[in-house]
mmCIF file with all atom_site columns, C-alpha atoms in Angstrom:
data_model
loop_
_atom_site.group_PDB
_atom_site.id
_atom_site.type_symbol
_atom_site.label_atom_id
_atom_site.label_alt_id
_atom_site.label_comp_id
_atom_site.label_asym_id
_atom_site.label_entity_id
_atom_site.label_seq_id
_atom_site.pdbx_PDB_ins_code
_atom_site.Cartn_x
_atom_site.Cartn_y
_atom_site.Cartn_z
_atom_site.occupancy
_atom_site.B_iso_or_equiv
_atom_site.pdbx_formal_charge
_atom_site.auth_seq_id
_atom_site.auth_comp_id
_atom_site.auth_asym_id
_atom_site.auth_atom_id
_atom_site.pdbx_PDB_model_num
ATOM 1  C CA . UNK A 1 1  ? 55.423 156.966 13.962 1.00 80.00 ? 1  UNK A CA 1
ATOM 2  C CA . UNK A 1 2  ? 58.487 158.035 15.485 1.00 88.00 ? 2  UNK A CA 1
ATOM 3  C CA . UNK A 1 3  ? 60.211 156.616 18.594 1.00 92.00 ? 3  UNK A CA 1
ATOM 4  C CA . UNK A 1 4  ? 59.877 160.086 19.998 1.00 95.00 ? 4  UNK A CA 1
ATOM 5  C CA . UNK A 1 5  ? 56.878 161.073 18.914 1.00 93.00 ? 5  UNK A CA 1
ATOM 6  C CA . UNK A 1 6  ? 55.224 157.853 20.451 1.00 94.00 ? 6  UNK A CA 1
ATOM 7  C CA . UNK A 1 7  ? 56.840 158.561 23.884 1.00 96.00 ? 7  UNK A CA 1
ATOM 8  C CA . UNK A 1 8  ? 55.858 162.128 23.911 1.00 97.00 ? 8  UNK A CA 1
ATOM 9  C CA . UNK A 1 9  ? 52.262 160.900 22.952 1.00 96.00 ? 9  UNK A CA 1
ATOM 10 C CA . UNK A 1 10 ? 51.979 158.474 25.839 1.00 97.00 ? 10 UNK A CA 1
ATOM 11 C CA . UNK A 1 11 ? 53.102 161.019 28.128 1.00 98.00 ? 11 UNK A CA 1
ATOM 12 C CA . UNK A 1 12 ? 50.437 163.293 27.221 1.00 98.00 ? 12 UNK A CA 1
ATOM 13 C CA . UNK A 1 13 ? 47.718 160.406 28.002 1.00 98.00 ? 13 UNK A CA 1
ATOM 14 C CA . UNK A 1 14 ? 48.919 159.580 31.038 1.00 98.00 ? 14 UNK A CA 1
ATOM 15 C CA . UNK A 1 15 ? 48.936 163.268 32.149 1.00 98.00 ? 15 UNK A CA 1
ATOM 16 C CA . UNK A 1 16 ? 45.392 163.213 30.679 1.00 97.00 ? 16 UNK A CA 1
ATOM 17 C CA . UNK A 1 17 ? 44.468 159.861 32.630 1.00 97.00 ? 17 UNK A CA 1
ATOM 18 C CA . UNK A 1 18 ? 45.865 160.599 35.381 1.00 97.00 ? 18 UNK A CA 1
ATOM 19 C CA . UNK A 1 19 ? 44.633 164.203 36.126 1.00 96.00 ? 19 UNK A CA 1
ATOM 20 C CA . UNK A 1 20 ? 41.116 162.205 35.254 1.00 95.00 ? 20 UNK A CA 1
ATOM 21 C CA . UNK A 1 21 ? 41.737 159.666 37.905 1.00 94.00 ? 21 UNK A CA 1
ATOM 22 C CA . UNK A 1 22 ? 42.248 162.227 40.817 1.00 92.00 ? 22 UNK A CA 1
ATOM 23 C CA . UNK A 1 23 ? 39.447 162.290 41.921 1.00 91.00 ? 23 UNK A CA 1
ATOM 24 C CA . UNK A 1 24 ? 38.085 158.822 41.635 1.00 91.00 ? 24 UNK A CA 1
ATOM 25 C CA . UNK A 1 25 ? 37.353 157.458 45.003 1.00 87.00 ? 25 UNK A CA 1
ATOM 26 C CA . UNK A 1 26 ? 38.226 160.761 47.072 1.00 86.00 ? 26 UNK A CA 1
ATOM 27 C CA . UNK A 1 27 ? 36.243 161.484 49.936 1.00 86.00 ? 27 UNK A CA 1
ATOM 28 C CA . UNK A 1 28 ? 36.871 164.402 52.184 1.00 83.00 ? 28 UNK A CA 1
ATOM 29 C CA . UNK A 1 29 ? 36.502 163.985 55.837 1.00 81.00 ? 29 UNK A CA 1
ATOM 30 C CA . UNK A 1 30 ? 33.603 166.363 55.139 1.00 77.00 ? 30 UNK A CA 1
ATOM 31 C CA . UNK A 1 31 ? 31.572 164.460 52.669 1.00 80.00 ? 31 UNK A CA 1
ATOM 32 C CA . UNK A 1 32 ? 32.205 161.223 55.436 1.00 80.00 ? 32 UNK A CA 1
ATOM 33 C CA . UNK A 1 33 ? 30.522 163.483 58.255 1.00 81.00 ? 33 UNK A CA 1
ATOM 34 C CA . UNK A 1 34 ? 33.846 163.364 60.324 1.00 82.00 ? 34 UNK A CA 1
ATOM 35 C CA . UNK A 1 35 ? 34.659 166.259 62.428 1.00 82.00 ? 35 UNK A CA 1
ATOM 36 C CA . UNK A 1 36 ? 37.448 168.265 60.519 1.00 79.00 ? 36 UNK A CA 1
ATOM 37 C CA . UNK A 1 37 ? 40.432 169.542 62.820 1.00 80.00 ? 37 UNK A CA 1
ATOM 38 C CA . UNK A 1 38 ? 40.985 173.698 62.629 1.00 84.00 ? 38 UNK A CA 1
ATOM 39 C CA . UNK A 1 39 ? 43.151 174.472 60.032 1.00 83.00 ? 39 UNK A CA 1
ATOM 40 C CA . UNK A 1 40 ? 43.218 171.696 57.661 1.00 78.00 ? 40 UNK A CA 1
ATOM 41 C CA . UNK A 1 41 ? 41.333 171.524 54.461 1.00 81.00 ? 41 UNK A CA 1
ATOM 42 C CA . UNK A 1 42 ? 37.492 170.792 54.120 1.00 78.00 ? 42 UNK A CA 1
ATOM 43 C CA . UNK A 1 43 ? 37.715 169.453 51.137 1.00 79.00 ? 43 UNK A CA 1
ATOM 44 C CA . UNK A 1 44 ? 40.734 167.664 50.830 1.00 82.00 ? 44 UNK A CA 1
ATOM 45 C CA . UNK A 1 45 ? 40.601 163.620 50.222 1.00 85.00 ? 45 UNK A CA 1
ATOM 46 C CA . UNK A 1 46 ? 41.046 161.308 53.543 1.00 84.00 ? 46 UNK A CA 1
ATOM 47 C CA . UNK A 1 47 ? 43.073 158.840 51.422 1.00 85.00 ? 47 UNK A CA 1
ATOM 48 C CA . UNK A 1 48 ? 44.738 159.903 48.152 1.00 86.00 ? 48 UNK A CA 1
ATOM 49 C CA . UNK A 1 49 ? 46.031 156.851 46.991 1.00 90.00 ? 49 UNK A CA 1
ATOM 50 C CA . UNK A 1 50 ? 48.077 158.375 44.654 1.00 94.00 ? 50 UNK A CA 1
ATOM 51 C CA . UNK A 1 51 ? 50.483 155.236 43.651 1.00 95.00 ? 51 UNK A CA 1
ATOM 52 C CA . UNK A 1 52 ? 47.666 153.398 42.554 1.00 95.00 ? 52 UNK A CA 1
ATOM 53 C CA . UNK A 1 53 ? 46.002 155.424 40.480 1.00 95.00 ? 53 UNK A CA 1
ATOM 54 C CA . UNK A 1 54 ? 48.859 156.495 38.732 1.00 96.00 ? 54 UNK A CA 1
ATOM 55 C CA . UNK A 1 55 ? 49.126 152.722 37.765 1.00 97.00 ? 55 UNK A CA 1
ATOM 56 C CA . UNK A 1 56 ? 45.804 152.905 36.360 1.00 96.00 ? 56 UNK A CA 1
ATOM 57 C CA . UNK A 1 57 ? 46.466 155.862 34.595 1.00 97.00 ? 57 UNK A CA 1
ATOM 58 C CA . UNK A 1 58 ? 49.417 153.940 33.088 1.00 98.00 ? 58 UNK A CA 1
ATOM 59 C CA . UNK A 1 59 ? 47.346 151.100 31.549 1.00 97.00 ? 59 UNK A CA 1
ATOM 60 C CA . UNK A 1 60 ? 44.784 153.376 30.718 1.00 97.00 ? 60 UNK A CA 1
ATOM 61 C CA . UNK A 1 61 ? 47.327 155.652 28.478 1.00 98.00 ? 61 UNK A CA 1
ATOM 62 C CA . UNK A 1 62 ? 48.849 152.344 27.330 1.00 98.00 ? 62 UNK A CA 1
ATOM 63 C CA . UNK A 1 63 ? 45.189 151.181 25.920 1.00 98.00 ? 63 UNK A CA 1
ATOM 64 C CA . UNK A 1 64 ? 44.732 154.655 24.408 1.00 97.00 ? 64 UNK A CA 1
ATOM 65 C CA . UNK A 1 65 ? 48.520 154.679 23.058 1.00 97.00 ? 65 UNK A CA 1
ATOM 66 C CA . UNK A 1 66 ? 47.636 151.600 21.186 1.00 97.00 ? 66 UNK A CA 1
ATOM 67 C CA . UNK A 1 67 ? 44.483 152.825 19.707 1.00 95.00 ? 67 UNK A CA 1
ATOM 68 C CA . UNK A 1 68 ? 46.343 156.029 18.795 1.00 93.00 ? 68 UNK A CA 1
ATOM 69 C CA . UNK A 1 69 ? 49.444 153.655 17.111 1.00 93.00 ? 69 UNK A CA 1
ATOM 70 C CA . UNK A 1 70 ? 46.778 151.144 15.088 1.00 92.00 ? 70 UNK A CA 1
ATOM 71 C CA . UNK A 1 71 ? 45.222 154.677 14.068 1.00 90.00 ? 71 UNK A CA 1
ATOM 72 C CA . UNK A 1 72 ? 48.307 156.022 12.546 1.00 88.00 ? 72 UNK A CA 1
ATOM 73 C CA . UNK A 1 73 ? 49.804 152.939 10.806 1.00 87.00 ? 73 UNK A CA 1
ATOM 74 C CA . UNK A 1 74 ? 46.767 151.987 9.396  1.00 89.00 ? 74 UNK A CA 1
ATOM 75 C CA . UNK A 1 75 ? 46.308 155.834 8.064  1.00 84.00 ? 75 UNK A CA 1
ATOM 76 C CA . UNK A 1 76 ? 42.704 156.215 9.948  1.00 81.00 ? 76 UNK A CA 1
ATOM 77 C CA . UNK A 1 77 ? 43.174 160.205 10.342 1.00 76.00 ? 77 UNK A CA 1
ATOM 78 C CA . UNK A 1 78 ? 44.665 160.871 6.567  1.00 79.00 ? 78 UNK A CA 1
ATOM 79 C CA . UNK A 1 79 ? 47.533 162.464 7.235  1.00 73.00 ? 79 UNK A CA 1
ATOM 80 C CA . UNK A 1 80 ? 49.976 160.876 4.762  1.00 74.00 ? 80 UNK A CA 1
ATOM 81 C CA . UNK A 1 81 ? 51.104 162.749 1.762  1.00 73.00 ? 81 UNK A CA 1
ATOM 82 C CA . UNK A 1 82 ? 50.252 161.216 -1.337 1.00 61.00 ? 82 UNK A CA 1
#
């Protein structure tokens, strides 16, 4: 695998992870039973903690990057010519 092929492919699973992690552990002010002020959003998340799941999305798309990498040099998906 290329150097820039395996940076482009980590990219895209961290995107993935991370738009999968969004929504871990978000609770509206709604969903708590708080009294929401007039004019901000029902549903949007009290806390976003939005550093730390993007460092979970980080190891997650390095696990996956390494499955991904063992699958291609060991030829699990067939794609070499021969």
């Amino acid at each position: 695998m290329s150097p820039l092929l395996g940076v482009a492919i980590y990219v895209i699973l961290w995107w993935l992870s991370f738009f999968v992690m969004l929504p871990v552990g978000a609770q509206s002010p709604h969903e708590a039973g708080e009294t929401v002020e007039p004019g901000s959003e029902v549903g949007a998340p009290k806390v976003h903690n939005v550093r730390k799941k993007a460092l979970w999305a980080a190891g997650i798309a390095a696990v996956l990057w390494l499955l991904v990498y063992w699958g291609v040099s060991v030829d699990l998906f067939g794609m070499r010519p021969g």
